[in-house]
Short mmCIF file of C-alpha atoms in Angstrom, two decimals:
data_model
loop_
_atom_site.label_atom_id
_atom_site.label_comp_id
_atom_site.label_asym_id
_atom_site.label_seq_id
_atom_site.Cartn_x
_atom_site.Cartn_y
_atom_site.Cartn_z
CA SER A 715 6.96 -26.61 -18.40
CA MET A 716 7.24 -23.15 -17.11
CA SER A 717 9.17 -22.69 -14.07
CA LEU A 718 7.39 -21.60 -10.77
CA HIS A 719 9.45 -18.41 -10.93
CA GLU A 720 8.02 -17.60 -14.34
CA HIS A 721 4.48 -18.34 -13.04
CA ALA A 722 4.85 -16.19 -9.93
CA LEU A 723 6.22 -13.22 -12.03
CA SER A 724 3.27 -13.56 -14.46
CA LEU A 725 0.77 -13.60 -11.54
CA PHE A 726 2.34 -10.55 -9.96
CA ARG A 727 2.41 -8.67 -13.15
CA SER A 728 -1.51 -9.41 -13.98
CA ALA A 729 -2.36 -8.30 -10.53
CA VAL A 730 -0.37 -5.05 -10.79
CA GLY A 731 -2.00 -4.60 -14.28
CA THR A 732 -5.50 -4.82 -13.13
CA VAL A 733 -4.94 -1.90 -10.79
CA GLN A 734 -3.57 0.40 -13.23
CA PRO A 735 -5.02 3.80 -12.35
CA ALA A 736 -6.19 4.57 -15.83
CA GLN A 737 -8.17 1.27 -16.28
CA MET A 738 -9.78 1.58 -12.88
CA LEU A 739 -10.78 5.06 -13.37
CA LYS A 740 -12.35 4.10 -16.66
CA ARG A 741 -14.23 1.29 -15.08
CA ALA A 742 -15.50 3.52 -12.27
CA VAL A 743 -16.38 6.78 -14.14
CA LYS A 744 -18.59 8.00 -17.02
CA LEU A 745 -19.98 11.22 -18.12
CA GLN A 746 -23.45 11.22 -19.54
CA GLY A 747 -25.86 13.60 -21.23
CA ASP A 748 -25.30 16.85 -23.14
CA ARG A 749 -28.14 19.16 -21.98
CA CYS A 750 -27.74 18.34 -18.28
CA PRO A 751 -24.46 16.42 -17.94
CA GLN A 752 -24.06 14.16 -15.13
CA LEU A 753 -20.81 12.48 -13.62
CA LEU A 754 -21.64 8.87 -12.94
CA VAL A 755 -19.27 7.17 -10.45
CA LYS A 756 -19.94 3.55 -9.84
CA GLY A 757 -23.67 3.98 -10.31
CA ARG A 758 -23.98 7.22 -8.22
CA ALA A 759 -24.85 10.39 -10.30
CA PHE A 760 -23.68 13.85 -9.68
CA PRO A 761 -25.13 16.73 -11.81
CA VAL A 762 -22.46 18.85 -13.39
CA LYS A 763 -24.30 22.35 -12.99
CA ARG A 764 -21.41 24.58 -13.94
CA ASP A 765 -17.58 23.86 -14.02
CA LEU A 766 -15.59 20.77 -13.19
CA TYR A 767 -12.22 21.11 -11.45
CA LEU A 768 -9.78 18.46 -10.55
CA VAL A 769 -7.02 18.05 -7.92
CA GLY A 770 -4.98 14.92 -7.03
CA PHE A 771 -2.07 13.70 -4.98
CA GLY A 772 -0.26 10.36 -4.62
CA LYS A 773 1.76 7.87 -6.44
CA ALA A 774 -0.94 6.71 -8.86
CA VAL A 775 -2.42 9.95 -9.61
CA LEU A 776 -0.89 10.84 -12.87
CA GLY A 777 -2.53 7.88 -14.59
CA MET A 778 -5.85 8.58 -12.85
CA ALA A 779 -5.74 12.09 -14.06
CA ALA A 780 -4.74 11.19 -17.70
CA ALA A 781 -7.93 8.92 -17.70
CA ALA A 782 -10.14 11.53 -16.04
CA GLU A 783 -9.16 14.18 -18.40
CA GLU A 784 -10.00 11.95 -21.37
CA ILE A 785 -13.57 11.23 -19.77
CA LEU A 786 -14.40 14.79 -18.72
CA GLY A 787 -13.51 16.42 -21.91
CA ASP A 788 -14.34 20.12 -22.21
CA HIS A 789 -16.16 20.05 -18.96
CA LEU A 790 -12.98 20.22 -17.13
CA ILE A 791 -11.75 23.87 -16.61
CA ARG A 792 -8.58 23.26 -14.62
CA GLY A 793 -6.69 20.76 -12.65
CA ILE A 794 -3.57 20.56 -10.30
CA ILE A 795 -1.94 17.29 -9.36
CA ASN A 796 0.88 16.71 -7.02
CA VAL A 797 3.01 13.57 -7.78
CA PRO A 798 6.21 12.07 -6.82
CA LEU A 799 9.42 13.51 -8.11
CA GLY A 800 10.62 11.85 -11.43
CA ILE A 801 7.50 10.06 -12.19
CA GLN A 802 6.74 11.54 -15.50
CA GLU A 803 10.30 10.69 -16.67
CA SER A 804 9.97 6.97 -15.43
CA LEU A 805 6.48 6.54 -16.97
CA GLN A 806 7.59 7.84 -20.33
CA ARG A 807 6.40 4.96 -22.37
CA ALA A 808 2.99 4.56 -20.78
CA GLU A 809 -0.46 5.75 -21.47
CA MET A 810 -0.27 7.32 -18.20
CA LEU A 811 1.11 10.72 -19.16
CA LEU A 812 -1.12 13.83 -19.69
CA LYS A 813 -1.61 15.16 -23.26
CA PRO A 814 0.58 18.04 -24.48
CA HIS A 815 -2.10 20.66 -24.10
CA SER A 816 -3.54 19.31 -20.82
CA LYS A 817 -5.62 21.63 -18.55
CA ILE A 818 -4.07 19.82 -15.58
CA GLN A 819 -0.84 21.21 -14.00
CA VAL A 820 1.58 18.73 -12.83
CA ILE A 821 3.81 19.46 -9.75
CA GLU A 822 6.40 16.97 -8.86
CA GLY A 823 7.72 16.83 -5.34
CA ALA A 824 8.26 14.72 -1.94
CA LYS A 825 11.53 13.35 -2.96
CA ASN A 826 12.22 10.07 -1.16
CA ASN A 827 8.55 10.17 -0.06
CA LEU A 828 9.08 13.10 2.42
CA PRO A 829 7.40 16.58 2.21
CA ASP A 830 9.54 19.09 0.70
CA PRO A 831 9.16 22.78 -0.56
CA GLU A 832 8.07 21.61 -4.05
CA ALA A 833 5.23 19.40 -2.44
CA LEU A 834 4.35 22.52 -0.37
CA LYS A 835 3.96 24.65 -3.47
CA GLY A 836 1.62 22.07 -4.94
CA ALA A 837 -0.39 21.99 -1.82
CA VAL A 838 -0.70 25.66 -1.67
CA ALA A 839 -1.85 25.69 -5.25
CA ILE A 840 -4.47 23.01 -4.50
CA GLN A 841 -5.75 24.92 -1.30
CA GLU A 842 -6.10 28.15 -3.54
CA LEU A 843 -8.12 26.39 -6.09
CA ALA A 844 -10.48 24.75 -3.51
CA GLU A 845 -11.05 28.09 -1.69
CA GLY A 846 -12.28 29.79 -4.94
CA LEU A 847 -15.06 27.16 -5.68
CA THR A 848 -18.75 28.03 -5.65
CA VAL A 849 -21.90 26.09 -4.94
CA ASP A 850 -22.36 25.10 -8.67
CA ASP A 851 -18.79 23.72 -9.08
CA LEU A 852 -17.84 20.12 -8.74
CA LEU A 853 -14.38 19.20 -7.54
CA LEU A 854 -13.06 15.85 -8.38
CA VAL A 855 -10.30 14.79 -6.03
CA LEU A 856 -7.95 11.84 -7.00
CA ILE A 857 -6.22 10.27 -4.18
CA SER A 858 -3.80 7.38 -3.80
CA GLY A 859 -1.04 6.12 -1.37
CA GLY A 860 1.84 8.53 -0.90
CA GLY A 861 -0.63 11.40 -0.92
CA SER A 862 0.21 12.36 2.57
CA ALA A 863 3.75 13.48 1.93
CA LEU A 864 2.37 15.22 -1.27
CA LEU A 865 -0.04 17.48 0.61
CA PRO A 866 1.94 19.26 3.19
CA ALA A 867 0.27 22.55 4.21
CA PRO A 868 0.99 23.25 7.90
CA ILE A 869 -1.48 25.68 9.44
CA LEU A 870 0.29 29.11 9.50
CA PRO A 871 2.51 30.38 11.24
CA ILE A 872 3.92 26.74 11.43
CA LEU A 873 6.81 26.19 8.98
CA LEU A 874 7.15 22.84 7.08
CA GLU A 875 10.65 22.30 8.68
CA GLU A 876 9.09 22.87 12.26
CA LYS A 877 6.37 20.33 11.53
CA GLU A 878 9.07 17.85 10.17
CA LYS A 879 11.29 18.35 13.08
CA LEU A 880 8.38 17.68 15.52
CA THR A 881 7.48 14.52 13.65
CA LYS A 882 11.04 13.14 13.80
CA MET A 883 11.19 13.94 17.52
CA LEU A 884 8.05 11.83 18.14
CA ALA A 885 9.36 9.09 15.93
CA SER A 886 12.62 8.92 17.78
CA GLN A 887 10.71 8.59 21.10
CA GLY A 888 8.95 5.58 19.64
CA ALA A 889 5.60 7.06 18.69
CA ALA A 890 3.52 4.75 16.48
CA ILE A 891 2.76 5.62 12.94
CA GLN A 892 -0.94 6.22 14.00
CA GLU A 893 0.12 8.65 16.56
CA LEU A 894 2.38 10.54 14.07
CA ASN A 895 -0.50 10.78 11.65
CA ILE A 896 -2.86 12.31 14.24
CA VAL A 897 -0.33 15.05 15.01
CA ARG A 898 0.38 15.72 11.38
CA LYS A 899 -3.38 15.95 10.60
CA THR A 900 -4.11 18.22 13.56
CA LEU A 901 -1.28 20.76 12.34
CA SER A 902 -2.39 20.51 8.80
CA LEU A 903 -4.63 22.63 6.76
CA LEU A 904 -5.78 20.07 4.16
CA LYS A 905 -5.40 16.73 5.92
CA GLY A 906 -8.16 15.22 8.24
CA GLY A 907 -11.07 16.68 6.05
CA GLY A 908 -9.36 20.02 5.65
CA LEU A 909 -9.55 20.07 1.80
CA ALA A 910 -13.19 19.11 1.80
CA ARG A 911 -14.04 21.92 4.34
CA LEU A 912 -12.10 24.45 2.23
CA ALA A 913 -13.90 23.40 -0.96
CA TYR A 914 -17.43 24.05 0.65
CA PRO A 915 -19.97 24.79 -0.85
CA ALA A 916 -18.82 22.91 -4.05
CA GLN A 917 -19.87 19.35 -4.51
CA VAL A 918 -16.70 17.23 -3.64
CA VAL A 919 -16.33 13.72 -5.23
CA SER A 920 -13.08 11.73 -4.28
CA LEU A 921 -11.88 8.87 -6.18
CA ILE A 922 -9.65 6.74 -4.04
CA LEU A 923 -7.04 4.08 -4.64
CA SER A 924 -6.49 2.45 -1.43
CA ASP A 925 -3.21 1.48 -0.05
CA VAL A 926 -4.11 0.97 3.57
CA ILE A 927 -5.45 -2.21 5.19
CA GLY A 928 -9.30 -2.26 5.41
CA ASP A 929 -9.58 1.02 3.11
CA PRO A 930 -10.20 3.40 6.00
CA LEU A 931 -11.10 6.75 4.32
CA ASP A 932 -9.75 8.90 7.15
CA ILE A 933 -6.27 7.22 7.01
CA ILE A 934 -5.62 7.00 3.37
CA ALA A 935 -3.31 9.92 2.34
CA SER A 936 -4.44 11.37 5.80
CA GLY A 937 -7.94 11.70 4.63
CA PRO A 938 -8.02 15.18 3.16
CA THR A 939 -11.84 14.78 2.17
CA ALA A 940 -12.92 12.52 5.06
CA ALA A 941 -14.10 13.64 8.51
CA SER A 942 -11.19 13.07 11.04
CA SER A 943 -11.98 10.88 13.95
CA HIS A 944 -9.40 12.87 16.07
CA SER A 945 -9.49 16.12 17.85
CA VAL A 946 -6.84 18.49 19.00
CA GLN A 947 -7.31 16.98 22.50
CA ASP A 948 -5.95 13.66 20.93
CA CYS A 949 -2.95 15.58 19.61
CA LEU A 950 -2.13 17.18 22.93
CA GLN A 951 -2.62 13.70 24.68
CA ILE A 952 0.19 12.31 22.31
CA LEU A 953 2.58 15.30 22.76
CA THR A 954 2.12 14.86 26.52
CA LYS A 955 2.64 11.08 26.36
CA TYR A 956 6.22 11.66 24.62
CA ASN A 957 7.17 14.60 26.96
CA LEU A 958 7.15 17.11 24.13
CA LEU A 959 4.46 19.40 25.33
CA HIS A 960 6.87 21.88 26.74
CA ASN A 961 9.40 21.57 24.03
CA LEU A 962 7.29 22.87 21.07
CA PRO A 963 7.99 25.58 18.53
CA LYS A 964 6.23 28.72 19.37
CA SER A 965 4.16 28.47 16.15
CA VAL A 966 2.84 24.95 17.02
CA GLU A 967 1.80 26.31 20.53
CA THR A 968 0.06 29.10 18.90
CA VAL A 969 -2.04 26.83 16.60
CA LEU A 970 -2.78 24.27 19.17
CA SER A 971 -4.06 26.88 21.64
CA SER A 972 -6.10 28.78 19.11
CA SER A 973 -7.59 25.77 17.28
CA SER A 974 -11.11 24.99 18.00
CA THR A 975 -11.34 21.82 20.08
CA GLU A 976 -14.61 20.95 18.24
CA ILE A 977 -14.53 17.98 15.75
CA PRO A 978 -16.59 19.23 12.68
CA ALA A 979 -20.03 17.58 12.65
CA PRO A 980 -20.95 14.99 10.13
CA GLU A 981 -23.27 17.53 8.42
CA ASP A 982 -20.12 19.54 7.63
CA TYR A 983 -19.36 16.80 5.09
CA ALA A 984 -22.80 16.59 3.43
CA HIS A 985 -21.23 18.00 0.26
CA VAL A 986 -18.53 15.27 -0.05
CA CYS A 987 -18.70 11.82 -1.45
CA ASN A 988 -15.78 9.39 -0.96
CA ILE A 989 -15.61 6.45 -3.36
CA ILE A 990 -12.88 3.62 -3.25
CA ILE A 991 -12.23 2.66 -7.01
CA GLY A 992 -9.30 0.25 -6.47
CA SER A 993 -7.65 -1.91 -3.79
CA ASN A 994 -5.71 -4.95 -3.05
CA THR A 995 -8.81 -7.08 -3.26
CA LEU A 996 -9.17 -6.36 -7.02
CA ALA A 997 -5.53 -7.19 -7.62
CA LEU A 998 -5.64 -10.51 -5.72
CA ASP A 999 -8.84 -11.51 -7.56
CA GLU A 1000 -7.06 -11.09 -10.95
CA ALA A 1001 -4.02 -13.04 -9.68
CA LYS A 1002 -6.27 -15.79 -8.57
CA ARG A 1003 -7.96 -15.90 -11.92
CA GLN A 1004 -4.53 -16.16 -13.69
CA ALA A 1005 -3.34 -18.71 -11.37
CA GLU A 1006 -6.30 -21.12 -12.01
CA GLY A 1007 -5.79 -20.65 -15.64
CA LEU A 1008 -2.24 -21.86 -15.13
CA GLY A 1009 -3.70 -25.06 -13.37
CA TYR A 1010 -3.25 -24.11 -9.79
CA THR A 1011 -5.74 -24.71 -7.13
CA THR A 1012 -5.78 -21.20 -5.69
CA LEU A 1013 -6.86 -19.85 -2.23
CA ILE A 1014 -6.69 -16.33 -1.10
CA LEU A 1015 -5.52 -16.08 2.53
CA SER A 1016 -6.19 -12.54 3.31
CA THR A 1017 -6.03 -9.02 1.79
CA ALA A 1018 -5.12 -7.60 5.23
CA ILE A 1019 -1.87 -9.28 6.15
CA CYS A 1020 -0.12 -6.95 8.78
CA GLY A 1021 2.44 -7.38 11.54
CA GLU A 1022 6.13 -7.68 12.18
CA VAL A 1023 7.85 -9.29 9.28
CA SER A 1024 9.57 -12.13 11.09
CA HIS A 1025 6.18 -13.20 12.49
CA VAL A 1026 4.46 -13.00 9.08
CA ALA A 1027 7.44 -15.09 7.72
CA MET A 1028 6.75 -17.75 10.31
CA LEU A 1029 3.07 -17.80 9.34
CA TYR A 1030 4.01 -18.45 5.76
CA CYS A 1031 6.64 -21.08 6.49
CA GLN A 1032 4.19 -23.11 8.50
CA LEU A 1033 1.52 -22.67 5.82
CA ILE A 1034 3.78 -24.03 3.24
CA ARG A 1035 4.82 -27.01 5.62
CA LEU A 1036 1.30 -28.01 5.99
CA VAL A 1037 0.59 -27.91 2.20
CA CYS A 1038 3.78 -30.16 1.60
CA LEU A 1039 2.68 -32.61 4.34
CA GLY A 1040 -0.56 -32.86 2.44
CA PHE A 1041 1.38 -33.73 -0.79
CA ALA A 1042 3.22 -36.31 1.20
CA GLY A 1043 -0.02 -38.00 2.12
CA LEU A 1044 0.41 -36.78 5.75
CA ARG A 1045 -2.57 -34.50 5.75
CA GLU A 1046 -3.82 -36.04 8.97
CA GLY A 1047 -1.72 -37.16 11.86
CA PRO A 1048 0.42 -35.62 14.68
CA LEU A 1049 2.67 -33.66 12.62
CA SER A 1050 -0.04 -31.80 10.69
CA ASP A 1051 -1.90 -31.30 13.84
CA LYS A 1052 1.18 -29.64 15.48
CA VAL A 1053 1.69 -27.42 12.29
CA ARG A 1054 -2.00 -26.47 12.55
CA GLY A 1055 -1.75 -25.53 16.10
CA ASN A 1056 1.34 -23.46 15.41
CA LEU A 1057 -0.54 -21.54 12.60
CA LEU A 1058 -3.61 -20.78 14.68
CA GLN A 1059 -1.40 -19.52 17.49
CA LEU A 1060 0.62 -17.21 15.13
CA ALA A 1061 -2.55 -15.98 13.61
CA SER A 1062 -4.03 -14.96 16.99
CA GLU A 1063 -0.95 -13.17 17.87
CA LEU A 1064 -0.71 -11.29 14.50
CA GLU A 1065 -4.45 -10.21 14.88
CA ILE A 1066 -4.87 -9.94 11.05
CA PRO A 1067 -8.31 -8.27 10.51
CA GLY A 1068 -10.93 -10.55 9.12
CA LEU A 1069 -8.65 -13.53 8.73
CA ASN A 1070 -10.77 -16.81 9.34
CA LEU A 1071 -7.71 -19.17 9.45
CA ALA A 1072 -9.80 -22.16 10.72
CA GLU A 1073 -11.91 -21.84 7.58
CA PHE A 1074 -8.90 -21.42 5.43
CA LEU A 1075 -7.27 -24.62 6.78
CA GLN A 1076 -10.51 -26.43 6.23
CA ALA A 1077 -10.39 -25.39 2.53
CA LEU A 1078 -6.76 -26.59 2.34
CA ARG A 1079 -7.82 -29.96 3.84
CA GLU A 1080 -10.11 -30.41 0.94
CA LEU A 1081 -7.70 -29.89 -1.83
CA GLY A 1082 -7.21 -32.76 -4.20
CA PRO A 1083 -3.50 -34.07 -3.71
CA GLU A 1084 -2.65 -34.06 -7.37
CA ARG A 1085 -2.99 -30.36 -8.44
CA PRO A 1086 -0.30 -27.70 -7.85
CA VAL A 1087 -1.36 -25.16 -4.98
CA CYS A 1088 -1.15 -21.50 -5.12
CA ILE A 1089 -1.79 -19.29 -2.00
CA LEU A 1090 -2.10 -15.51 -2.46
CA ALA A 1091 -2.29 -12.84 0.21
CA GLY A 1092 -1.84 -9.03 0.39
CA GLY A 1093 -1.31 -6.34 2.82
CA GLU A 1094 1.68 -4.49 4.45
CA THR A 1095 4.10 -5.80 7.00
CA THR A 1096 6.38 -3.78 9.26
CA VAL A 1097 10.12 -4.16 9.89
CA GLN A 1098 11.73 -3.44 13.26
CA LEU A 1099 15.13 -2.03 12.04
CA GLN A 1100 18.06 -3.20 13.93
CA GLY A 1101 20.74 -2.87 11.27
CA THR A 1102 22.05 -0.35 8.86
CA GLY A 1103 21.64 -2.29 5.59
CA LYS A 1104 19.64 -1.58 2.52
CA GLY A 1105 16.40 -3.39 2.05
CA GLY A 1106 12.58 -3.16 2.16
CA ARG A 1107 9.90 -5.08 3.82
CA ASN A 1108 9.20 -7.38 0.87
CA GLN A 1109 12.79 -8.40 0.26
CA GLU A 1110 13.22 -8.97 4.02
CA LEU A 1111 10.10 -11.01 4.09
CA ALA A 1112 11.25 -13.22 1.23
CA LEU A 1113 14.65 -13.65 2.97
CA ARG A 1114 13.19 -14.69 6.25
CA VAL A 1115 10.78 -17.16 4.51
CA GLY A 1116 13.85 -18.68 2.75
CA LEU A 1117 15.63 -19.11 6.05
CA GLY A 1118 12.54 -20.54 7.77
CA LEU A 1119 12.04 -23.09 5.09
CA HIS A 1120 15.63 -24.16 5.24
CA ARG A 1121 15.34 -24.84 9.03
CA ALA A 1122 12.18 -26.56 8.63
CA GLN A 1123 13.57 -28.92 6.06
CA ALA A 1124 16.83 -29.46 8.16
CA THR A 1125 14.74 -30.70 11.12
CA GLU A 1126 12.47 -33.01 8.88
CA VAL A 1127 15.31 -34.84 7.16
CA SER A 1128 13.12 -36.08 4.12
CA SER A 1129 10.41 -37.16 6.41
CA SER A 1130 8.38 -37.39 3.41
CA PRO A 1131 9.27 -39.61 0.25
CA ARG A 1132 7.70 -36.98 -2.02
CA ARG A 1133 9.46 -33.72 -2.12
CA CYS A 1134 7.79 -30.44 -3.01
CA GLU A 1135 8.86 -27.79 -5.30
CA ILE A 1136 8.18 -24.48 -3.41
CA LEU A 1137 8.44 -20.82 -4.49
CA PHE A 1138 7.56 -17.71 -2.41
CA LEU A 1139 7.31 -14.25 -3.77
CA SER A 1140 6.57 -10.87 -2.01
CA GLY A 1141 6.43 -7.70 -3.97
CA GLY A 1142 5.20 -3.98 -3.56
CA THR A 1143 2.68 -3.18 -6.20
CA ASP A 1144 4.11 0.32 -6.61
CA GLY A 1145 7.37 -1.21 -7.82
CA GLN A 1146 9.48 0.12 -5.12
CA ASP A 1147 10.38 -1.77 -1.91
CA GLY A 1148 12.03 0.51 0.68
CA PRO A 1149 14.70 2.78 -0.76
CA THR A 1150 15.66 0.22 -3.50
CA GLU A 1151 15.32 -0.30 -7.12
CA ALA A 1152 13.52 -3.64 -6.50
CA ALA A 1153 9.84 -4.33 -5.93
CA GLY A 1154 10.42 -7.45 -4.01
CA ALA A 1155 12.08 -10.76 -4.19
CA PHE A 1156 11.56 -14.58 -4.72
CA CYS A 1157 12.79 -17.36 -2.48
CA SER A 1158 12.82 -21.16 -2.10
CA PRO A 1159 13.95 -23.71 0.52
CA GLU A 1160 17.25 -24.18 -1.40
CA LEU A 1161 18.13 -20.46 -1.03
CA VAL A 1162 20.27 -20.73 2.08
CA ASP A 1163 22.38 -23.74 0.87
CA GLU A 1164 22.98 -22.12 -2.57
CA ALA A 1165 23.94 -18.93 -1.04
CA LEU A 1166 26.48 -20.56 1.19
CA ARG A 1167 28.22 -21.98 -1.72
CA GLU A 1168 28.68 -18.39 -2.87
CA GLY A 1169 29.96 -17.54 0.55
CA LEU A 1170 26.87 -15.56 1.52
CA ASP A 1171 25.41 -15.99 5.01
CA VAL A 1172 21.72 -15.38 5.02
CA GLU A 1173 21.44 -14.80 8.92
CA ALA A 1174 24.27 -11.98 8.83
CA PHE A 1175 22.44 -10.14 6.11
CA LEU A 1176 19.18 -10.37 7.98
CA SER A 1177 20.77 -9.22 11.26
CA ASN A 1178 21.75 -6.19 9.46
CA ASN A 1179 18.36 -5.48 7.58
CA ASP A 1180 20.40 -5.88 4.32
CA SER A 1181 18.17 -7.93 2.22
CA TYR A 1182 18.78 -5.83 -0.97
CA THR A 1183 22.52 -6.30 -0.79
CA PHE A 1184 21.89 -10.06 -0.45
CA PHE A 1185 19.54 -10.38 -3.37
CA SER A 1186 21.74 -8.26 -5.55
CA GLN A 1187 24.85 -10.41 -4.94
CA PHE A 1188 23.20 -13.89 -4.90
CA GLN A 1189 23.15 -15.53 -8.40
CA GLY A 1190 23.62 -12.19 -10.09
CA GLY A 1191 20.24 -10.77 -8.57
CA ARG A 1192 18.11 -13.41 -10.23
CA HIS A 1193 15.94 -13.52 -7.17
CA LEU A 1194 15.11 -9.89 -7.23
CA LEU A 1195 11.80 -8.78 -8.48
CA VAL A 1196 12.42 -5.73 -10.63
CA THR A 1197 9.53 -4.02 -12.31
CA GLY A 1198 10.28 -0.23 -12.11
CA LEU A 1199 7.72 2.15 -10.82
CA THR A 1200 4.29 0.85 -11.76
CA GLY A 1201 2.33 4.05 -11.43
CA THR A 1202 0.00 2.41 -8.98
CA ASN A 1203 -0.13 1.27 -5.41
CA VAL A 1204 -2.31 -1.07 -3.52
CA MET A 1205 0.28 -2.30 -0.89
CA ASP A 1206 2.07 -5.66 -1.22
CA ILE A 1207 1.24 -8.97 -2.64
CA GLN A 1208 2.51 -12.36 -1.64
CA ALA A 1209 2.31 -15.65 -3.75
CA ILE A 1210 3.13 -19.15 -2.59
CA LEU A 1211 3.54 -21.57 -5.38
CA ILE A 1212 3.80 -25.35 -4.58
CA ARG A 1213 3.84 -28.48 -6.83
CA ALA A 1214 4.89 -32.05 -6.00
#
């Protein structure tokens, strides 16, 4: 029979396959009618009165643009997309590349996911295109994760490096990512609805591939076509909180003092329609279909897993223990009750949006004992860096789950006559976990002992946040999940496979 490792890999690949940008776009978008053409997006119709233009930014936009150009045909006059450096080269074999005589100009930038002069050049070109549109034009905007770094256009006279420096200063003072984004948006020409306002009075239709928990329109790629929920006042408050108000570049002071403190009214966005065409949910539903085809009883835990990676690892370890107790015929009893209690406690601390754990545990209780179990989840964890090692949140999560399972087994020395075979996988759907070549990693309860035989101490690697180095060395890298850049991005996916 196939190994759990092979099963998990095929589930991950099919999940990523279903959110390939070109496929999603073709599912969502049609062009209809010759005399009075209409753009149909998920059942909504937009008349094409005169010219169609296209702009885009993000990790998955190249594939989206290739499909859009195919659908729009001659109606498309011109397009500009800003994509990550090196992506065309890495996607060479795919149907994601534009045709040789494309009307869409591709600009590559944002090396290491940071704004740079190339990304700025692309942002300025997009800004100029948007400013030139008229009331009869239609602007199609393609947005995916990673779009924020690819759309840097600080309000003049602020220079890109001044804005970067300010962001770094805030980060070093411990500002949260939400706070950083508010400051970035306030000082940006295109973020926080700026692009939509510049394109007025043209009709703006945004097609969005979500890489943010809960799909909030104003957060994904910093919401260039969504009304911002924040004002200049909020930005000033954050700068005050971190004692930076009196330490600002002259240009930033100029912009903040002259910016209108009014938030644009909702009617300022009447010409805009934002439509989510792909997300984590789609990917997990596909993985579930595949897992059931392989004979697993499959449950989706949540599409919004978030929180500190060590806490999320604990949640997964306790969940696995509970399933194994069920396999051992100990579904009821003091041990199972204790584990259930731990789980509910952890879940309430993590505050995962929309997670009904009690309901999930009830579904687990009702599983038949003989079928293998697959639990799927998705979202995005955070890592508190302590060390200087090389890794990413998915590899660190897998390593922590491996350690947690090892410890749990040590305390319950074969308390159950029937042992379980367990595999845990965590991977980034964009194929890049942190600054590494891996998308994520696999682990099992045997990992810690097997590593010790090779002289590798899991805890030492974890304390230095060095999960990639560990997985590269351990068994010749066999536990790394390596996919290469996938050309899409809907956050991370976790799979737990358990059989007796």
